[in-house]
PDB file of C-alpha atoms and ligand atoms in Angstrom:
ATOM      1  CA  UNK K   1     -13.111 -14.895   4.152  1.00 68.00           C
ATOM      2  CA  UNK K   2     -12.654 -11.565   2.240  1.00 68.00           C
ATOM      3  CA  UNK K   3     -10.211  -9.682   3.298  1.00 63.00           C
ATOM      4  CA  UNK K   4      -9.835  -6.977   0.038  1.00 69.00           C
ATOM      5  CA  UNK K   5     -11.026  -3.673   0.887  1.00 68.00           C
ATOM      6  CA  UNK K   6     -12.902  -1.637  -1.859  1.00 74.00           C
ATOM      7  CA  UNK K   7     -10.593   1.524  -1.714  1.00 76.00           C
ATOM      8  CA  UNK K   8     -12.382   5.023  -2.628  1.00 79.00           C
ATOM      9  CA  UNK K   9     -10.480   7.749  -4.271  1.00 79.00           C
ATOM     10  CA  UNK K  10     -11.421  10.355  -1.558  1.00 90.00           C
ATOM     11  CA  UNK K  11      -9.909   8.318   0.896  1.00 93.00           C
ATOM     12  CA  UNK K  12      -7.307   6.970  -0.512  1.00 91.00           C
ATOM     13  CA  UNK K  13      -5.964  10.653  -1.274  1.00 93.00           C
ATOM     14  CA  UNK K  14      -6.405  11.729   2.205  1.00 95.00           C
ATOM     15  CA  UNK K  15      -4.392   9.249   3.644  1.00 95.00           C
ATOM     16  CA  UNK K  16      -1.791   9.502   0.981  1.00 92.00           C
ATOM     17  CA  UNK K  17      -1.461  13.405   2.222  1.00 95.00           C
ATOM     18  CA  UNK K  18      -1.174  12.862   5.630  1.00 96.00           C
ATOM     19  CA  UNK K  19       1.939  10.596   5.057  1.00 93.00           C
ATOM     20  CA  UNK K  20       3.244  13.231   2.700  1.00 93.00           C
ATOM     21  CA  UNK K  21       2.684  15.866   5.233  1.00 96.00           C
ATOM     22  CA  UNK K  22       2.949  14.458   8.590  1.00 97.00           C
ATOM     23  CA  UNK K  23       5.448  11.703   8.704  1.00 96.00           C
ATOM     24  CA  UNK K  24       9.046  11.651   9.437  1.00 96.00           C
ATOM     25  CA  UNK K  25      10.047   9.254   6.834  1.00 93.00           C
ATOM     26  CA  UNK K  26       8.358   8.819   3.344  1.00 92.00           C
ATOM     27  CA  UNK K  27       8.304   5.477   1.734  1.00 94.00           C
ATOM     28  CA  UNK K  28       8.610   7.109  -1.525  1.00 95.00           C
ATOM     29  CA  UNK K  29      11.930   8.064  -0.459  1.00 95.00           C
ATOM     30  CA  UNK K  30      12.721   4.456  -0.174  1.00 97.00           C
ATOM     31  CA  UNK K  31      11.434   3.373  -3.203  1.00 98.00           C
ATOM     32  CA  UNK K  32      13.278   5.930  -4.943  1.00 98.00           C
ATOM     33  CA  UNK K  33      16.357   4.589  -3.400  1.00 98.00           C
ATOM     34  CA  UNK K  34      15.290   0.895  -4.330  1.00 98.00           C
ATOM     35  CA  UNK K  35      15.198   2.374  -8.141  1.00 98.00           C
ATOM     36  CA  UNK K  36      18.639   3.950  -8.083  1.00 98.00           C
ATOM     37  CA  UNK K  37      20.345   0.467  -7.137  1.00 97.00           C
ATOM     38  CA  UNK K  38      20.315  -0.424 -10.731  1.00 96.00           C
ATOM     39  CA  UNK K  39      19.333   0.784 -14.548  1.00 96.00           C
ATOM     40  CA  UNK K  40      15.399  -0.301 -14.781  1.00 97.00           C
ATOM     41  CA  UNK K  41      13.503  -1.048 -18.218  1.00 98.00           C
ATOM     42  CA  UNK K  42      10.206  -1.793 -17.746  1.00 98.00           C
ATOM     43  CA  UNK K  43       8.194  -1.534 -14.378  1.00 98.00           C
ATOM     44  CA  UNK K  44       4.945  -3.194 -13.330  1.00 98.00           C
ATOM     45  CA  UNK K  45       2.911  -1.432 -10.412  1.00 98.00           C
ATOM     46  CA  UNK K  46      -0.122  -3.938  -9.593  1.00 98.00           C
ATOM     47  CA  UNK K  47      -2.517  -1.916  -7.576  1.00 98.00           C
ATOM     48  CA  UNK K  48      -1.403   1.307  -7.949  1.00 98.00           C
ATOM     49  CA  UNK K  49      -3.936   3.331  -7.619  1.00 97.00           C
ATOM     50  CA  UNK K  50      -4.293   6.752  -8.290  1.00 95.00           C
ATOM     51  CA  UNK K  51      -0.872   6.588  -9.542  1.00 97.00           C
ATOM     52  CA  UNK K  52       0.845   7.606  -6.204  1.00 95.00           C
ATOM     53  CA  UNK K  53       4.353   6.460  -7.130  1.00 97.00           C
ATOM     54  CA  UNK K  54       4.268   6.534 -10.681  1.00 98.00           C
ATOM     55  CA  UNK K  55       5.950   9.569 -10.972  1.00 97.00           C
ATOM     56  CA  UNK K  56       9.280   7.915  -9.530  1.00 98.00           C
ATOM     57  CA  UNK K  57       8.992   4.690 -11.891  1.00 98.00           C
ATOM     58  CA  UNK K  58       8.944   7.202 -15.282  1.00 97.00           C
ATOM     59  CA  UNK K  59      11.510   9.122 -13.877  1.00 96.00           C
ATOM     60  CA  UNK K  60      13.939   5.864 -13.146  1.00 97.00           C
ATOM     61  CA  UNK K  61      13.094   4.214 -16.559  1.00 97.00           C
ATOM     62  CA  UNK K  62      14.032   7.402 -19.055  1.00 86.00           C
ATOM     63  CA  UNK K  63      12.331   7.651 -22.228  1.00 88.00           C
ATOM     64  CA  UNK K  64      12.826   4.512 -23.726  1.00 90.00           C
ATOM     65  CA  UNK K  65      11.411   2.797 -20.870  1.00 97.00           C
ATOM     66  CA  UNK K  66       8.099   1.834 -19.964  1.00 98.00           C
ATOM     67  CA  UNK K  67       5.592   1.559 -16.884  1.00 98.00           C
ATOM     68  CA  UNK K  68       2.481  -0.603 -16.598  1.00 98.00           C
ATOM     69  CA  UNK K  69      -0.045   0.376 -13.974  1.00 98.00           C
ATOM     70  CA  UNK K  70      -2.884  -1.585 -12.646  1.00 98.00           C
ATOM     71  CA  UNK K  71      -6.228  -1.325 -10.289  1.00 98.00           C
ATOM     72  CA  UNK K  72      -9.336  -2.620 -10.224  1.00 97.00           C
ATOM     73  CA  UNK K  73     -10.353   0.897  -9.299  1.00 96.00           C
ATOM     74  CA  UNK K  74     -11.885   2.447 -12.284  1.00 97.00           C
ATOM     75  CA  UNK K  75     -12.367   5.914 -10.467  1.00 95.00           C
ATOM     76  CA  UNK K  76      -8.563   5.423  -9.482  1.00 96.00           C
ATOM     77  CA  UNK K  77      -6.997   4.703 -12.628  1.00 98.00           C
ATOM     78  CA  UNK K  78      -9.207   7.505 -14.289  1.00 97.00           C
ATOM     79  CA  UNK K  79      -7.256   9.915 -11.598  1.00 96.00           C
ATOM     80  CA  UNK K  80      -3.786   8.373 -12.513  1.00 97.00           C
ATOM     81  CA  UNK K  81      -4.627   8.614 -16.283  1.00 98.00           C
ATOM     82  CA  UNK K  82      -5.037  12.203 -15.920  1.00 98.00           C
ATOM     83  CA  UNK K  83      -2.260  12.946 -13.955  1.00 97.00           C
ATOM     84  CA  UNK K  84       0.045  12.074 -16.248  1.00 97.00           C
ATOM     85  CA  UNK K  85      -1.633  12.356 -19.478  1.00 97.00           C
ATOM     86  CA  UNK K  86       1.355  13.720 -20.582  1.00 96.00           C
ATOM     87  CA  UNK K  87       2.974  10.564 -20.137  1.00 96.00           C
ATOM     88  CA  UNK K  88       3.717   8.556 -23.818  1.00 96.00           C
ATOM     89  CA  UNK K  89       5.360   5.177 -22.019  1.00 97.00           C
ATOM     90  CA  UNK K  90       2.621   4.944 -19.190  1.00 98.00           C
ATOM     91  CA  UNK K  91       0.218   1.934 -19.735  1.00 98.00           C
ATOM     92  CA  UNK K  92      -3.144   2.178 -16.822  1.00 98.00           C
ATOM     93  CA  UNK K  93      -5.103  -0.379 -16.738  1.00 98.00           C
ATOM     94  CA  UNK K  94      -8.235  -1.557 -14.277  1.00 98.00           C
ATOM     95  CA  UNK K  95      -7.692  -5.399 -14.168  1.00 98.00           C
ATOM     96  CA  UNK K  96      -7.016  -7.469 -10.840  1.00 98.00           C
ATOM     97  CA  UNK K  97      -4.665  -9.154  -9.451  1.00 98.00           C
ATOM     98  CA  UNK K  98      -6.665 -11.796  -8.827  1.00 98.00           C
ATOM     99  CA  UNK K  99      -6.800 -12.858 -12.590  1.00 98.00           C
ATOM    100  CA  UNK K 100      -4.284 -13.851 -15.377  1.00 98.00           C
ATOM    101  CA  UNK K 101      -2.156 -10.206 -16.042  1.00 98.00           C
ATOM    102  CA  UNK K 102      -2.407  -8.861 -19.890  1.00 97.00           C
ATOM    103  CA  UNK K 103       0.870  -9.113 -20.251  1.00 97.00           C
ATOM    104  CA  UNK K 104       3.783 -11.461 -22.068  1.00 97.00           C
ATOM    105  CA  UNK K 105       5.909 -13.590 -19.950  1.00 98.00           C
ATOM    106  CA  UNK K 106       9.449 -12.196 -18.943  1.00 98.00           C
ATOM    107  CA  UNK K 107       8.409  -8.386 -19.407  1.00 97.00           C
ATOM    108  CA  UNK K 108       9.262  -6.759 -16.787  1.00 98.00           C
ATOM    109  CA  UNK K 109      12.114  -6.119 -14.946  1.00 98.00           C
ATOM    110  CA  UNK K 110      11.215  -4.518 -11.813  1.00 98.00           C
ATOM    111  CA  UNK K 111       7.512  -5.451 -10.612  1.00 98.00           C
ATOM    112  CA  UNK K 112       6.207  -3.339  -7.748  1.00 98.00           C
ATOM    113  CA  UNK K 113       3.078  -3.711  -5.062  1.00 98.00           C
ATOM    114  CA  UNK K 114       2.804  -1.780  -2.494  1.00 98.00           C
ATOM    115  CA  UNK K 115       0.182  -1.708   0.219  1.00 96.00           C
ATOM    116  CA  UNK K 116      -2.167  -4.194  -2.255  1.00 97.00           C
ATOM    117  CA  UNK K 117      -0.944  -7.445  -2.549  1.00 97.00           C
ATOM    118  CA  UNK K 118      -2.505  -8.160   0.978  1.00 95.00           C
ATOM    119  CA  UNK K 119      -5.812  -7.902  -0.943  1.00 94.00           C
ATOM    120  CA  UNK K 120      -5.056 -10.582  -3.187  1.00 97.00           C
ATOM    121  CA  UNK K 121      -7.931 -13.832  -2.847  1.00 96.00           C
ATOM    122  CA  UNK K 122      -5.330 -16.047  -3.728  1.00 97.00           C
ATOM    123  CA  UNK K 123      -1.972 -15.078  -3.089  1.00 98.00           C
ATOM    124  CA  UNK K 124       0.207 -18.183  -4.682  1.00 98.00           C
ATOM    125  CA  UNK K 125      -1.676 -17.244  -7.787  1.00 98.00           C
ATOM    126  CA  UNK K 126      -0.908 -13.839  -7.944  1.00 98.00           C
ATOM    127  CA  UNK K 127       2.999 -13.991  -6.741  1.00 98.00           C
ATOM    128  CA  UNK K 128       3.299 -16.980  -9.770  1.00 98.00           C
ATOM    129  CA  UNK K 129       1.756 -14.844 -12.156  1.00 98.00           C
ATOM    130  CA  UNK K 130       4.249 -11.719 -10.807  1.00 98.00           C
ATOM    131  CA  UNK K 131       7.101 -14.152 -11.479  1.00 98.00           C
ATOM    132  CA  UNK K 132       5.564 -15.517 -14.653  1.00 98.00           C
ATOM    133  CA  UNK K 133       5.526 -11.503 -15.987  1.00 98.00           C
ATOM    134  CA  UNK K 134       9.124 -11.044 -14.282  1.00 98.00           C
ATOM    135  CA  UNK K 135      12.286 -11.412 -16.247  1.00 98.00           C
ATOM    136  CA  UNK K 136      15.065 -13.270 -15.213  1.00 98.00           C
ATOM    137  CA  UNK K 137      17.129 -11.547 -13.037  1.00 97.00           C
ATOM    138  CA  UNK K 138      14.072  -9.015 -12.684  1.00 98.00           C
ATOM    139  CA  UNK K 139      12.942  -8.073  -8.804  1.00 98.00           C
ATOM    140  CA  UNK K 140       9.892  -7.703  -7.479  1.00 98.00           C
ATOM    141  CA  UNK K 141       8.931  -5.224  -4.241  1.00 98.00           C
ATOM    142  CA  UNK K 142       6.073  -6.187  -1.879  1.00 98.00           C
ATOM    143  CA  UNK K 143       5.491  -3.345   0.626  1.00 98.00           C
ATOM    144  CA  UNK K 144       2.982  -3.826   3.310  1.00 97.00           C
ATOM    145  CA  UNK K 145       2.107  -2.771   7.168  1.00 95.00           C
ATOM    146  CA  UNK K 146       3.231  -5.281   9.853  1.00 95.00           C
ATOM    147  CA  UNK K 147       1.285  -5.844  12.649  1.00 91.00           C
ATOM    148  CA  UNK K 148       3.122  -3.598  14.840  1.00 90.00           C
ATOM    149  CA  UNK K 149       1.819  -1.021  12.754  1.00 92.00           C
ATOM    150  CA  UNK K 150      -0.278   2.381  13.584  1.00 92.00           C
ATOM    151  CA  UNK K 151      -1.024   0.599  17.113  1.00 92.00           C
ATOM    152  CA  UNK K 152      -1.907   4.038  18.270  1.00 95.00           C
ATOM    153  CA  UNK K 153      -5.018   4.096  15.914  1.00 96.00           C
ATOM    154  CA  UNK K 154      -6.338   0.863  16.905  1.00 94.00           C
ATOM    155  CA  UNK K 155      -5.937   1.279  20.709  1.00 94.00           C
ATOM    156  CA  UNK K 156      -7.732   5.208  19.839  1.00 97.00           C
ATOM    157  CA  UNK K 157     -11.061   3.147  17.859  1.00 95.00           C
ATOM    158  CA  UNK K 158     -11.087   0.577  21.193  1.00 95.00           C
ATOM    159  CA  UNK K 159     -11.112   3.629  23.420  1.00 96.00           C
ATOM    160  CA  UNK K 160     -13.868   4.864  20.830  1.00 96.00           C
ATOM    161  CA  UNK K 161     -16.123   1.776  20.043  1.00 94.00           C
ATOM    162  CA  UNK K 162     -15.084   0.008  23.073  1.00 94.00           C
ATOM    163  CA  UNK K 163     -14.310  -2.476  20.230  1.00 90.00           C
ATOM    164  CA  UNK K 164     -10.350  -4.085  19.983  1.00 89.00           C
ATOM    165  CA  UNK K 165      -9.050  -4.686  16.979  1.00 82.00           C
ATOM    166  CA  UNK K 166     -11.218  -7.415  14.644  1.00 77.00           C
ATOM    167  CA  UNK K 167     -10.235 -10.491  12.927  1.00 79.00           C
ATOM    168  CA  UNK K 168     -10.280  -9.482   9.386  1.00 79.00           C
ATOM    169  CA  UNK K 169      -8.129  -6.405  10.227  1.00 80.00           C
ATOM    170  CA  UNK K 170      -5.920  -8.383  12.457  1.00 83.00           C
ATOM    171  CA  UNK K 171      -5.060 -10.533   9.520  1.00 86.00           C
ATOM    172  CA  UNK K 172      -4.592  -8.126   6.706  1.00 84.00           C
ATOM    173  CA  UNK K 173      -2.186  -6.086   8.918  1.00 89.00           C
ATOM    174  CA  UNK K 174      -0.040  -9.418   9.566  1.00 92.00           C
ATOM    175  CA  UNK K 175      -1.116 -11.037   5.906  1.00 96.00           C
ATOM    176  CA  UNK K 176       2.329  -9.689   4.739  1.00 97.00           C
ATOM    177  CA  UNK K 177       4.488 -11.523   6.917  1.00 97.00           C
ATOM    178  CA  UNK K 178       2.173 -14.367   7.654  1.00 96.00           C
ATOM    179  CA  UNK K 179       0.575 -15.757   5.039  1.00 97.00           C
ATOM    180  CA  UNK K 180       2.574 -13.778   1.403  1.00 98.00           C
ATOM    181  CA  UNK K 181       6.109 -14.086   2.905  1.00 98.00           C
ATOM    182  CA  UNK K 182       5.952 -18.118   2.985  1.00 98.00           C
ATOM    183  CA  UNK K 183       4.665 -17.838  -0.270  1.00 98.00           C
ATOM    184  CA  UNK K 184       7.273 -15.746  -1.796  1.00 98.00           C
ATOM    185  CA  UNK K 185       9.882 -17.815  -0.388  1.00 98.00           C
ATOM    186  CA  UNK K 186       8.536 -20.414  -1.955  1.00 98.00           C
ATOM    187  CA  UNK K 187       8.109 -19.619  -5.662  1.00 98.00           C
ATOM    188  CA  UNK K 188      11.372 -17.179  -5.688  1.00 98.00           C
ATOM    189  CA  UNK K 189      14.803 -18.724  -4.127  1.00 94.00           C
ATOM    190  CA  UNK K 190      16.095 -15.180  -2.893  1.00 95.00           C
ATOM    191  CA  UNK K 191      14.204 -13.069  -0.673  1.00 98.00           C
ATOM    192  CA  UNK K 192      15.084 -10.549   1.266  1.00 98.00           C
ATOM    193  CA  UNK K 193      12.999  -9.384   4.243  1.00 98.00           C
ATOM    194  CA  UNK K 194      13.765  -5.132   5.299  1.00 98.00           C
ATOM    195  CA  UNK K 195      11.444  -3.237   8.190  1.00 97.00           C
ATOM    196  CA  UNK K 196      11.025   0.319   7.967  1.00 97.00           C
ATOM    197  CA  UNK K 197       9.616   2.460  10.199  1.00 96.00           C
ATOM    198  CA  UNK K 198       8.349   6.124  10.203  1.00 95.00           C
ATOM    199  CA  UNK K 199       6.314   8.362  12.614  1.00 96.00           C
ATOM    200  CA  UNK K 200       3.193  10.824  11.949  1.00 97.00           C
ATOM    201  CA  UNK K 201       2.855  13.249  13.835  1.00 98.00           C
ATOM    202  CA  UNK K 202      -0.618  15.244  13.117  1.00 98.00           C
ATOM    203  CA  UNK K 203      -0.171  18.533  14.100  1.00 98.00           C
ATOM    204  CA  UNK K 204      -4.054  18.883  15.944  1.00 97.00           C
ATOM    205  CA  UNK K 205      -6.330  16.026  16.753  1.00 97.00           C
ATOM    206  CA  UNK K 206      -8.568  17.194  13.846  1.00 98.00           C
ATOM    207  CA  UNK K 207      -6.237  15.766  11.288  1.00 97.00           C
ATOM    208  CA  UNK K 208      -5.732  12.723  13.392  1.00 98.00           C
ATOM    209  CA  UNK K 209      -9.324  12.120  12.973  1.00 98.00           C
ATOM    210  CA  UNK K 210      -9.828  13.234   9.311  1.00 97.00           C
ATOM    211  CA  UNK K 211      -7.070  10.180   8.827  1.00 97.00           C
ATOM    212  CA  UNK K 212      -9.285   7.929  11.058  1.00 97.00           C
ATOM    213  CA  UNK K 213     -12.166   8.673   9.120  1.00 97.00           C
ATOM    214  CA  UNK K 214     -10.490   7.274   5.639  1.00 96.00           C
ATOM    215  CA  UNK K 215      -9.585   4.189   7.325  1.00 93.00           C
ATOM    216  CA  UNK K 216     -11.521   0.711   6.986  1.00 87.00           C
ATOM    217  CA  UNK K 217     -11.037   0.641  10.884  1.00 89.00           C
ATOM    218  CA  UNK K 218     -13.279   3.528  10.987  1.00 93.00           C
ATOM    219  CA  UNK K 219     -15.934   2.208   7.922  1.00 90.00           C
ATOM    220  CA  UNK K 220     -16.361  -1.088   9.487  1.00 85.00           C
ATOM    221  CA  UNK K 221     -16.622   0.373  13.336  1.00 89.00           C
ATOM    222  CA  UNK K 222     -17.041   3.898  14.130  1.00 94.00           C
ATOM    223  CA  UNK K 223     -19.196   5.333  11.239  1.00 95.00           C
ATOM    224  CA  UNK K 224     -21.612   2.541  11.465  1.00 94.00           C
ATOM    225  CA  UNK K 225     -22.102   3.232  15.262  1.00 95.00           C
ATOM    226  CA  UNK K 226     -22.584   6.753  14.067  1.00 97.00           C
ATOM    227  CA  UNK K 227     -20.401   8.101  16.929  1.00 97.00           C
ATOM    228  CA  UNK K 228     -19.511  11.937  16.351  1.00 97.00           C
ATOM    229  CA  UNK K 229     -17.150  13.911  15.889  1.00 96.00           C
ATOM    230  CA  UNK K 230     -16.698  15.402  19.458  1.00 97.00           C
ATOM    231  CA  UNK K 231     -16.414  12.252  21.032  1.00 97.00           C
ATOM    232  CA  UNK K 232     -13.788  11.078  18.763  1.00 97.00           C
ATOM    233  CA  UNK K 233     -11.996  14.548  20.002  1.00 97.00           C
ATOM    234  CA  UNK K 234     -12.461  12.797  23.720  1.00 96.00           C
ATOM    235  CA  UNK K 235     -11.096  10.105  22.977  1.00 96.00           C
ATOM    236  CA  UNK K 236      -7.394  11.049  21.091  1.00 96.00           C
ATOM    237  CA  UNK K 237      -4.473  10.967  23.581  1.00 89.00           C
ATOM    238  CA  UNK K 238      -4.086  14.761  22.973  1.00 93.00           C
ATOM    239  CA  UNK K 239      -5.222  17.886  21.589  1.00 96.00           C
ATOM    240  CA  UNK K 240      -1.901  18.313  19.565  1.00 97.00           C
ATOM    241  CA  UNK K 241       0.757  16.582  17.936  1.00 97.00           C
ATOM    242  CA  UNK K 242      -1.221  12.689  18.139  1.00 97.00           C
ATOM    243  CA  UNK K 243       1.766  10.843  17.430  1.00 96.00           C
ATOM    244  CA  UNK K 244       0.655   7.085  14.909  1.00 97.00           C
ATOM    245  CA  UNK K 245       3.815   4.732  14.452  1.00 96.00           C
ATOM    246  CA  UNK K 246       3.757   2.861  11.043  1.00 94.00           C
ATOM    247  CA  UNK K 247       5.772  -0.151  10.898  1.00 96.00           C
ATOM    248  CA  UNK K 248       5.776  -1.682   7.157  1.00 96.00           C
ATOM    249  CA  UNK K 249       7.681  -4.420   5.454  1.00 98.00           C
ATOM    250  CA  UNK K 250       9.509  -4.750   1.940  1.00 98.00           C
ATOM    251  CA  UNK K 251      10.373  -7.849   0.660  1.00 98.00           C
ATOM    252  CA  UNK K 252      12.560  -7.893  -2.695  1.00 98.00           C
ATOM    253  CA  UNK K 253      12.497 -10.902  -4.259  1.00 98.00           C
ATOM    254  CA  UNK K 254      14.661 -12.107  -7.278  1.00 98.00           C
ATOM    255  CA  UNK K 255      14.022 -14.302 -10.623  1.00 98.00           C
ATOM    256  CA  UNK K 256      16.902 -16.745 -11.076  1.00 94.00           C
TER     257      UNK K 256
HETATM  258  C1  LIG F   1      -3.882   1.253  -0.110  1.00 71.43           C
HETATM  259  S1  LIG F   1      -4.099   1.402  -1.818  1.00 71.43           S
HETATM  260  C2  LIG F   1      -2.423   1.607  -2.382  1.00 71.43           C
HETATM  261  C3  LIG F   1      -2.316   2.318  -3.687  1.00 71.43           C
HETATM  262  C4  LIG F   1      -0.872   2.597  -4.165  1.00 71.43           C
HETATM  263  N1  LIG F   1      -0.133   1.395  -4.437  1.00 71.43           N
HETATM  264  C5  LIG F   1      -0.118   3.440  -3.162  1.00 71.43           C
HETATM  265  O1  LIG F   1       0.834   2.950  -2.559  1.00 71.43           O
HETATM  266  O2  LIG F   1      -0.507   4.597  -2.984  1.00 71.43           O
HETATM  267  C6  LIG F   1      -4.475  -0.283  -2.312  1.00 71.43           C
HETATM  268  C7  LIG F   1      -4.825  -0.399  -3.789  1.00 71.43           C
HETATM  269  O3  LIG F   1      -4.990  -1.775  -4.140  1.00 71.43           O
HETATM  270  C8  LIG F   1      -6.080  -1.845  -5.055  1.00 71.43           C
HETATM  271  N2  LIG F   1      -6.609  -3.205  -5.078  1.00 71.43           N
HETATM  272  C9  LIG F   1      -7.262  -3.855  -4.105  1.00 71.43           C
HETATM  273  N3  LIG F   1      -7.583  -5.090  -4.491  1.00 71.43           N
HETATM  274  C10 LIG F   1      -7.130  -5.226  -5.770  1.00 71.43           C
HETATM  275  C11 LIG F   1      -7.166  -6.268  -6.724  1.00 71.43           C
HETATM  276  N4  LIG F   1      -7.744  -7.437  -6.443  1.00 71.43           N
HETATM  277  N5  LIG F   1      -6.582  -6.065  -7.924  1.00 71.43           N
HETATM  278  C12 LIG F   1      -5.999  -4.873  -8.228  1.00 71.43           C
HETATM  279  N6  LIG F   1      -5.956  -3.836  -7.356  1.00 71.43           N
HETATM  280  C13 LIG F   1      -6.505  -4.014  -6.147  1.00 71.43           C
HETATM  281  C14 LIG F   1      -7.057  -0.813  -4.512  1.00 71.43           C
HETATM  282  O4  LIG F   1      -8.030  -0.430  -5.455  1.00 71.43           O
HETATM  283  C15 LIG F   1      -6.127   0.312  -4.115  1.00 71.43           C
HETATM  284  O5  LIG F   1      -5.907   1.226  -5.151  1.00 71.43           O
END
């Protein structure tokens, strides 16, 4: 079964937004945190996509540090490579994650994915080839949804489609917990498991349902049944402030 999803940039950026704007907490605020624990060197983002947390990595590693980025997005990487084409220690790449990583063993010292890895066809592969790039002592940050997560938006496509949730979204929400944490646990000795949780709250139903719209949820259900726009408006629980609860989990694993 495949269970990657073929992100587009349009999408991606929209969704990226609304957590910017709408939501109480921003994971970006706890990444930034994660950085400050510790001096970093050299960070790895695999799947990082138009570059969304890039900005925090150069800032933690100074000058004479260096961040490697990496998406099998061409259109995405393009975006990131502009952004900060300024940037003299920022390496973007398209690869996957589902092949061997260009890159030396023991480089890096921090190794970041976040809301990717669940795409991975073979996760053992890619979490040894993460620890084969990691040094020792190095950490490496998975962040992913749980399946408590953004309930709201499944329960508002079921009211929609008349559809519940489907299998292959049902496991890549959980794929995190159920089928990469084992994993993890397995190749690294210490692993630390952290939930975080943060609200949106869209202002008007109309950005609730621009949000929908760059979802997979809404790709694989809603936009093929060709169902329109005012009868997603019937069917959100109100005509302001449609509240989505995300529920994610980071696990921080360490090379001995
Ligand atoms: C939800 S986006 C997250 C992007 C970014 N990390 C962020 O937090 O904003 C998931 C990313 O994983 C990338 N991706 C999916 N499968 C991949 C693979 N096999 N190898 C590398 N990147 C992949 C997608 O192209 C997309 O950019």
């Amino acid at each position: 079964m495949d269970l990657s999803y073929k992100e587009k940039q349009d999408k991606l950026t929209i969704r990226i937004r609304a957590h910017k704007e709408f939501a109480n907490f921003d994971i970006a605020d706890w990444i930034d945190a994660f950085l400050q624990r510790k001096p970093r060197i050299n960070i790895l983002d695999l799947g990082c996509g138009n570059g969304n947390h890039l900005e925090l990595y150069l800032k933690h590693v100074g000058p004479n540090g260096s961040v490697c980025g990496i998406d099998r997005e061409a259109s995405l990487i393009a975006e990131a490579k502009a952004r900060y084409a300024a940037a003299t220690n920022l390496s973007l790449q398209v690869g996957s994650m589902d092949d061997r990583f260009p890159f030396e063993d023991g480089h890096f010292d921090l190794c970041f994915s976040n809301f990717a890895i669940y795409n991975a066809a073979d996760p053992r592969k890619t979490i040894g080839e993460l620890k084969r790039v990691m040094k020792p002592g190095g950490e490496l940050v998975l962040i992913g949804p749980t399946r408590n997560n953004a309930m709201e938006i499944y329960e508002f496509n079921e009211r929609l489609t008349g559809t519940a949730i489907d299998e292959i979204t049902l496991i890549r929400t959980d794929r995190l917990r159920c089928e990469i944490l084992p994993v993890v646990q397995d190749i690294f000795a210490n692993v630390v498991e952290e939930v975080i949780n943060s609200k949106l709250t869209f202002p008007d139903r109309d950005d609730f349902i621009e949000y929908f719209q760059a979802t997979m949820l809404y790709e694989e259900g809603a936009e093929k049944l060709g169902i329109s726009k005012d009868a997603m408006r019937a069917a959100c629980s109100s005509e302001k402030n449609v509240i989505l609860s995300k529920e994610m989990l980071a696990l921080v694993a360490v090379k001995e």
